[in-house]
JSON list of C-alpha atoms in Angstrom, two decimals:
[
{"chain": "A", "resi": 84, "resn": "UNK", "atom": "CA", "xyz": [-17.19, 42.04, -65.00]},
{"chain": "A", "resi": 85, "resn": "UNK", "atom": "CA", "xyz": [-14.38, 39.84, -66.23]},
{"chain": "A", "resi": 86, "resn": "UNK", "atom": "CA", "xyz": [-11.16, 40.03, -64.45]},
{"chain": "A", "resi": 87, "resn": "UNK", "atom": "CA", "xyz": [-8.36, 40.49, -67.21]},
{"chain": "A", "resi": 88, "resn": "UNK", "atom": "CA", "xyz": [-5.82, 40.64, -64.34]},
{"chain": "A", "resi": 89, "resn": "UNK", "atom": "CA", "xyz": [-6.24, 36.94, -63.69]},
{"chain": "A", "resi": 90, "resn": "UNK", "atom": "CA", "xyz": [-4.96, 36.24, -67.39]},
{"chain": "A", "resi": 91, "resn": "UNK", "atom": "CA", "xyz": [-1.46, 35.71, -68.32]},
{"chain": "A", "resi": 92, "resn": "UNK", "atom": "CA", "xyz": [0.04, 39.04, -69.36]},
{"chain": "A", "resi": 93, "resn": "UNK", "atom": "CA", "xyz": [0.79, 38.29, -72.86]},
{"chain": "A", "resi": 94, "resn": "UNK", "atom": "CA", "xyz": [-2.81, 37.14, -73.71]},
{"chain": "A", "resi": 95, "resn": "UNK", "atom": "CA", "xyz": [-4.80, 39.84, -71.89]},
{"chain": "A", "resi": 96, "resn": "UNK", "atom": "CA", "xyz": [-5.32, 42.13, -74.87]},
{"chain": "A", "resi": 97, "resn": "UNK", "atom": "CA", "xyz": [-6.10, 39.20, -77.30]},
{"chain": "A", "resi": 98, "resn": "UNK", "atom": "CA", "xyz": [-8.72, 37.98, -75.10]},
{"chain": "A", "resi": 99, "resn": "UNK", "atom": "CA", "xyz": [-10.35, 41.51, -74.51]},
{"chain": "A", "resi": 100, "resn": "UNK", "atom": "CA", "xyz": [-10.40, 41.95, -78.33]},
{"chain": "A", "resi": 101, "resn": "UNK", "atom": "CA", "xyz": [-12.36, 38.75, -78.70]},
{"chain": "A", "resi": 102, "resn": "UNK", "atom": "CA", "xyz": [-14.73, 39.50, -75.72]},
{"chain": "A", "resi": 103, "resn": "UNK", "atom": "CA", "xyz": [-15.26, 43.06, -77.21]},
{"chain": "A", "resi": 104, "resn": "UNK", "atom": "CA", "xyz": [-16.32, 41.24, -80.43]},
{"chain": "A", "resi": 105, "resn": "UNK", "atom": "CA", "xyz": [-18.84, 39.16, -78.68]},
{"chain": "A", "resi": 106, "resn": "UNK", "atom": "CA", "xyz": [-17.01, 36.00, -78.35]},
{"chain": "A", "resi": 107, "resn": "UNK", "atom": "CA", "xyz": [-16.96, 33.77, -75.36]},
{"chain": "A", "resi": 108, "resn": "UNK", "atom": "CA", "xyz": [-13.54, 32.28, -74.20]},
{"chain": "A", "resi": 109, "resn": "UNK", "atom": "CA", "xyz": [-12.86, 29.41, -72.08]},
{"chain": "A", "resi": 110, "resn": "UNK", "atom": "CA", "xyz": [-9.13, 29.06, -71.82]},
{"chain": "A", "resi": 111, "resn": "UNK", "atom": "CA", "xyz": [-6.06, 31.10, -72.66]},
{"chain": "A", "resi": 112, "resn": "UNK", "atom": "CA", "xyz": [-2.24, 31.32, -72.02]},
{"chain": "A", "resi": 113, "resn": "UNK", "atom": "CA", "xyz": [0.58, 33.28, -73.40]},
{"chain": "A", "resi": 114, "resn": "UNK", "atom": "CA", "xyz": [2.89, 30.20, -73.66]},
{"chain": "A", "resi": 115, "resn": "UNK", "atom": "CA", "xyz": [5.39, 31.57, -71.30]},
{"chain": "A", "resi": 116, "resn": "UNK", "atom": "CA", "xyz": [4.15, 33.01, -68.08]},
{"chain": "A", "resi": 117, "resn": "UNK", "atom": "CA", "xyz": [3.61, 29.63, -66.34]},
{"chain": "A", "resi": 118, "resn": "UNK", "atom": "CA", "xyz": [6.18, 27.75, -64.27]},
{"chain": "A", "resi": 119, "resn": "UNK", "atom": "CA", "xyz": [8.38, 25.42, -66.53]},
{"chain": "A", "resi": 120, "resn": "UNK", "atom": "CA", "xyz": [6.82, 22.21, -64.98]},
{"chain": "A", "resi": 121, "resn": "UNK", "atom": "CA", "xyz": [3.30, 23.27, -66.16]},
{"chain": "A", "resi": 122, "resn": "UNK", "atom": "CA", "xyz": [4.66, 23.22, -69.80]},
{"chain": "A", "resi": 123, "resn": "UNK", "atom": "CA", "xyz": [6.58, 19.77, -69.11]},
{"chain": "A", "resi": 124, "resn": "UNK", "atom": "CA", "xyz": [3.63, 18.10, -67.65]},
{"chain": "A", "resi": 125, "resn": "UNK", "atom": "CA", "xyz": [1.07, 19.28, -70.34]},
{"chain": "A", "resi": 126, "resn": "UNK", "atom": "CA", "xyz": [-0.87, 21.58, -67.82]},
{"chain": "A", "resi": 127, "resn": "UNK", "atom": "CA", "xyz": [-0.03, 24.42, -70.00]},
{"chain": "A", "resi": 128, "resn": "UNK", "atom": "CA", "xyz": [0.40, 25.05, -73.68]},
{"chain": "A", "resi": 129, "resn": "UNK", "atom": "CA", "xyz": [3.82, 26.30, -74.65]},
{"chain": "A", "resi": 130, "resn": "UNK", "atom": "CA", "xyz": [2.34, 28.75, -77.20]},
{"chain": "A", "resi": 131, "resn": "UNK", "atom": "CA", "xyz": [0.03, 31.78, -77.15]},
{"chain": "A", "resi": 132, "resn": "UNK", "atom": "CA", "xyz": [-3.51, 30.42, -77.35]},
{"chain": "A", "resi": 133, "resn": "UNK", "atom": "CA", "xyz": [-7.11, 31.42, -76.78]},
{"chain": "A", "resi": 134, "resn": "UNK", "atom": "CA", "xyz": [-10.09, 28.72, -76.85]},
{"chain": "A", "resi": 135, "resn": "UNK", "atom": "CA", "xyz": [-13.44, 30.16, -77.95]},
{"chain": "A", "resi": 136, "resn": "UNK", "atom": "CA", "xyz": [-16.98, 28.47, -77.49]},
{"chain": "A", "resi": 137, "resn": "UNK", "atom": "CA", "xyz": [-18.90, 28.28, -80.60]},
{"chain": "A", "resi": 138, "resn": "UNK", "atom": "CA", "xyz": [-21.60, 26.14, -82.15]},
{"chain": "A", "resi": 139, "resn": "UNK", "atom": "CA", "xyz": [-21.46, 23.28, -84.66]},
{"chain": "A", "resi": 140, "resn": "UNK", "atom": "CA", "xyz": [-23.53, 25.51, -87.19]},
{"chain": "A", "resi": 141, "resn": "UNK", "atom": "CA", "xyz": [-21.22, 28.67, -86.86]},
{"chain": "A", "resi": 142, "resn": "UNK", "atom": "CA", "xyz": [-17.76, 27.30, -86.01]},
{"chain": "A", "resi": 143, "resn": "UNK", "atom": "CA", "xyz": [-16.24, 27.51, -89.35]},
{"chain": "A", "resi": 144, "resn": "UNK", "atom": "CA", "xyz": [-17.64, 31.10, -90.03]},
{"chain": "A", "resi": 145, "resn": "UNK", "atom": "CA", "xyz": [-16.62, 32.00, -86.52]},
{"chain": "A", "resi": 146, "resn": "UNK", "atom": "CA", "xyz": [-13.14, 30.76, -87.00]},
{"chain": "A", "resi": 147, "resn": "UNK", "atom": "CA", "xyz": [-12.92, 32.80, -90.25]},
{"chain": "A", "resi": 148, "resn": "UNK", "atom": "CA", "xyz": [-14.21, 35.99, -88.67]},
{"chain": "A", "resi": 149, "resn": "UNK", "atom": "CA", "xyz": [-11.68, 35.55, -85.47]},
{"chain": "A", "resi": 150, "resn": "UNK", "atom": "CA", "xyz": [-8.78, 34.82, -88.17]},
{"chain": "A", "resi": 151, "resn": "UNK", "atom": "CA", "xyz": [-9.82, 38.22, -89.93]},
{"chain": "A", "resi": 152, "resn": "UNK", "atom": "CA", "xyz": [-10.31, 40.17, -86.49]},
{"chain": "A", "resi": 153, "resn": "UNK", "atom": "CA", "xyz": [-6.84, 39.10, -85.18]},
{"chain": "A", "resi": 154, "resn": "UNK", "atom": "CA", "xyz": [-5.00, 38.76, -88.38]},
{"chain": "A", "resi": 155, "resn": "UNK", "atom": "CA", "xyz": [-1.57, 37.22, -88.74]},
{"chain": "A", "resi": 156, "resn": "UNK", "atom": "CA", "xyz": [0.09, 35.38, -87.00]},
{"chain": "A", "resi": 157, "resn": "UNK", "atom": "CA", "xyz": [-2.97, 33.96, -85.45]},
{"chain": "A", "resi": 158, "resn": "UNK", "atom": "CA", "xyz": [-4.27, 30.70, -86.84]},
{"chain": "A", "resi": 159, "resn": "UNK", "atom": "CA", "xyz": [-7.60, 29.40, -85.99]},
{"chain": "A", "resi": 160, "resn": "UNK", "atom": "CA", "xyz": [-8.69, 25.63, -85.77]},
{"chain": "A", "resi": 161, "resn": "UNK", "atom": "CA", "xyz": [-12.38, 24.59, -85.29]},
{"chain": "A", "resi": 162, "resn": "UNK", "atom": "CA", "xyz": [-13.14, 21.32, -83.49]},
{"chain": "A", "resi": 163, "resn": "UNK", "atom": "CA", "xyz": [-16.49, 19.64, -82.82]},
{"chain": "A", "resi": 164, "resn": "UNK", "atom": "CA", "xyz": [-16.66, 16.69, -80.51]},
{"chain": "A", "resi": 165, "resn": "UNK", "atom": "CA", "xyz": [-19.50, 14.34, -80.41]},
{"chain": "A", "resi": 166, "resn": "UNK", "atom": "CA", "xyz": [-18.71, 12.87, -77.01]},
{"chain": "A", "resi": 167, "resn": "UNK", "atom": "CA", "xyz": [-20.64, 13.99, -73.94]},
{"chain": "A", "resi": 168, "resn": "UNK", "atom": "CA", "xyz": [-21.73, 17.69, -74.34]},
{"chain": "A", "resi": 169, "resn": "UNK", "atom": "CA", "xyz": [-21.05, 17.88, -78.22]},
{"chain": "A", "resi": 170, "resn": "UNK", "atom": "CA", "xyz": [-18.79, 20.66, -77.81]},
{"chain": "A", "resi": 171, "resn": "UNK", "atom": "CA", "xyz": [-17.83, 23.19, -80.67]},
{"chain": "A", "resi": 172, "resn": "UNK", "atom": "CA", "xyz": [-14.62, 25.17, -79.91]},
{"chain": "A", "resi": 173, "resn": "UNK", "atom": "CA", "xyz": [-12.18, 27.26, -81.79]},
{"chain": "A", "resi": 174, "resn": "UNK", "atom": "CA", "xyz": [-8.45, 26.98, -80.86]},
{"chain": "A", "resi": 175, "resn": "UNK", "atom": "CA", "xyz": [-6.89, 30.36, -81.60]},
{"chain": "A", "resi": 176, "resn": "UNK", "atom": "CA", "xyz": [-3.16, 30.04, -81.56]},
{"chain": "A", "resi": 177, "resn": "UNK", "atom": "CA", "xyz": [0.24, 31.35, -82.80]},
{"chain": "A", "resi": 178, "resn": "UNK", "atom": "CA", "xyz": [1.77, 29.11, -85.69]},
{"chain": "A", "resi": 179, "resn": "UNK", "atom": "CA", "xyz": [4.00, 26.37, -84.73]},
{"chain": "A", "resi": 180, "resn": "UNK", "atom": "CA", "xyz": [7.66, 26.64, -85.86]},
{"chain": "A", "resi": 181, "resn": "UNK", "atom": "CA", "xyz": [7.87, 26.13, -89.67]},
{"chain": "A", "resi": 182, "resn": "UNK", "atom": "CA", "xyz": [4.08, 26.36, -90.05]},
{"chain": "A", "resi": 183, "resn": "UNK", "atom": "CA", "xyz": [4.23, 30.12, -91.13]}
]
């Protein structure tokens, strides 16, 4: 069973919604619960986010489905990397300032 208590408090419900919908997450953060030095060094992202595993064949459809599931203000970015494991992932995040 997944331990949601280990996640940043501000992102737990979002990760749970994604899991309940059948998505596999690999990273998340609420953009504010970590120590300041984690954001300064780049060890943590300074905005709410969840990374979702996908496949090359389904990542665009998955990104659209996740955007519909979560609704605004969430933004989904599908990414495929040809290096090493040929990873397909979706970055689900809040918009950056001025992006809305």
